[in-house]
Tab-separated table of C-alpha atoms in Angstrom:
chain	number	residue	atom	x	y	z
A	128	MET	CA	-25.908	-27.941	-11.707
A	129	LYS	CA	-25.383	-29.018	-8.214
A	130	LEU	CA	-22.589	-31.429	-8.871
A	131	LEU	CA	-20.604	-28.743	-11.630
A	132	ILE	CA	-21.396	-26.287	-8.260
A	133	VAL	CA	-19.146	-28.389	-6.303
A	134	ILE	CA	-16.489	-29.337	-7.996
A	135	LEU	CA	-16.329	-25.260	-9.255
A	136	ALA	CA	-15.745	-24.976	-4.732
A	137	ILE	CA	-13.048	-27.393	-4.491
A	138	GLY	CA	-11.298	-26.146	-7.159
A	139	LEU	CA	-11.840	-22.865	-6.770
A	140	LEU	CA	-10.430	-23.471	-2.496
A	141	VAL	CA	-7.194	-25.612	-3.972
A	142	LEU	CA	-6.330	-22.771	-5.980
A	143	ALA	CA	-7.130	-20.170	-2.586
A	144	TYR	CA	-4.556	-22.784	-1.066
A	145	PHE	CA	-2.036	-22.052	-3.225
A	146	TRP	CA	-2.330	-18.956	-2.939
A	147	MET	CA	-2.061	-17.817	0.095
A	148	GLY	CA	0.758	-19.890	0.189
A	149	VAL	CA	2.132	-18.030	-2.980
A	150	ALA	CA	1.516	-14.698	-0.546
A	151	LEU	CA	3.077	-16.187	2.397
A	152	LYS	CA	6.065	-17.347	0.589
A	153	PHE	CA	6.589	-13.292	-0.918
A	154	LEU	CA	6.316	-12.333	2.315
A	155	LEU	CA	8.349	-13.796	3.679
A	156	LEU	CA	11.176	-13.462	1.438
A	157	TRP	CA	10.404	-9.441	0.891
A	158	TRP	CA	9.214	-7.935	3.931
A	159	MET	CA	11.814	-6.182	4.411
A	160	SER	CA	11.544	-4.023	1.672
A	161	PHE	CA	8.197	-3.791	2.492
A	162	VAL	CA	8.659	-2.425	6.127
A	163	PHE	CA	11.932	-0.285	5.578
A	164	GLY	CA	11.094	1.217	1.350
A	165	ILE	CA	8.306	2.550	2.255
A	166	PRO	CA	10.093	5.558	4.394
A	167	LEU	CA	13.440	5.249	2.047
A	168	LEU	CA	10.567	6.071	-0.360
A	169	TYR	CA	9.061	9.164	2.366
A	170	ILE	CA	12.154	10.552	2.113
A	171	GLY	CA	12.805	10.460	-1.213
A	172	LEU	CA	9.889	12.468	-2.499
A	173	THR	CA	9.822	15.183	0.869
A	174	PHE	CA	13.916	15.941	0.667
A	175	GLY	CA	14.229	16.971	-3.185
A	176	TRP	CA	17.958	15.997	-4.247
A	177	LEU	CA	19.455	15.188	-1.396
A	178	GLY	CA	15.980	12.894	-0.129
A	179	ALA	CA	16.698	11.762	-3.136
A	180	ILE	CA	19.868	10.732	-3.260
A	181	GLY	CA	19.692	8.507	-0.109
A	182	ALA	CA	16.437	7.018	-1.387
A	183	VAL	CA	18.998	5.438	-3.832
A	184	LEU	CA	21.260	4.758	-1.495
A	185	GLY	CA	18.496	3.807	0.518
A	186	ALA	CA	17.536	1.419	-1.538
A	187	VAL	CA	20.909	-0.222	-3.051
A	188	LEU	CA	21.155	-0.677	0.903
A	189	LEU	CA	18.109	-2.576	0.937
A	190	LEU	CA	18.781	-4.937	-1.631
A	191	ALA	CA	21.799	-6.344	0.782
A	192	ILE	CA	19.648	-6.510	3.431
A	193	THR	CA	17.646	-7.960	1.519
A	194	LEU	CA	19.685	-10.589	-0.146
A	195	SER	CA	21.291	-11.753	3.274
A	196	TRP	CA	18.512	-12.403	4.348
A	197	GLN	CA	16.890	-14.832	1.930
A	198	ASN	CA	20.265	-15.767	2.802
A	199	SER	CA	20.225	-16.832	6.338
A	200	HIS	CA	19.443	-19.902	8.000
A	201	THR	CA	16.271	-18.646	9.164
A	202	CYS	CA	14.606	-17.882	6.359
A	203	GLN	CA	16.112	-21.329	4.996
A	204	VAL	CA	14.024	-22.788	7.531
A	205	LEU	CA	11.062	-21.495	7.933
A	206	GLN	CA	11.214	-21.367	3.587
A	207	ALA	CA	11.209	-25.491	4.131
A	208	ARG	CA	8.452	-25.414	5.567
A	209	LEU	CA	6.173	-23.038	3.863
A	210	ASN	CA	6.838	-26.062	0.365
A	211	LYS	CA	5.532	-28.581	2.092
A	212	ALA	CA	2.985	-27.178	3.388
A	213	PHE	CA	1.603	-25.731	0.106
A	214	TYR	CA	3.481	-28.255	-1.310
A	215	PHE	CA	6.006	-25.977	-3.670
A	216	ASP	CA	7.916	-29.068	-4.350
A	217	ASP	CA	6.141	-30.684	-6.545
A	218	ILE	CA	5.685	-28.298	-7.786
């Protein structure tokens, strides 16, 4: 029984390590959307139609900025480090 618990604990640690890497990679790629998306949502809900139009335009601009961040050299280097640290290239 103890062996089964040890095997289960090791398996859970491996899964936790993998999902931590997935979460870090997701945050690396989409952090701008989280930081600037919350104020855009607030503006869209608070200021009526004008705020909604501004929020939609801001969301489109935010997507363009996020895509340019994902294609930048800095993001690519950080992404390569995460891939190496969490062995994502082996998948």
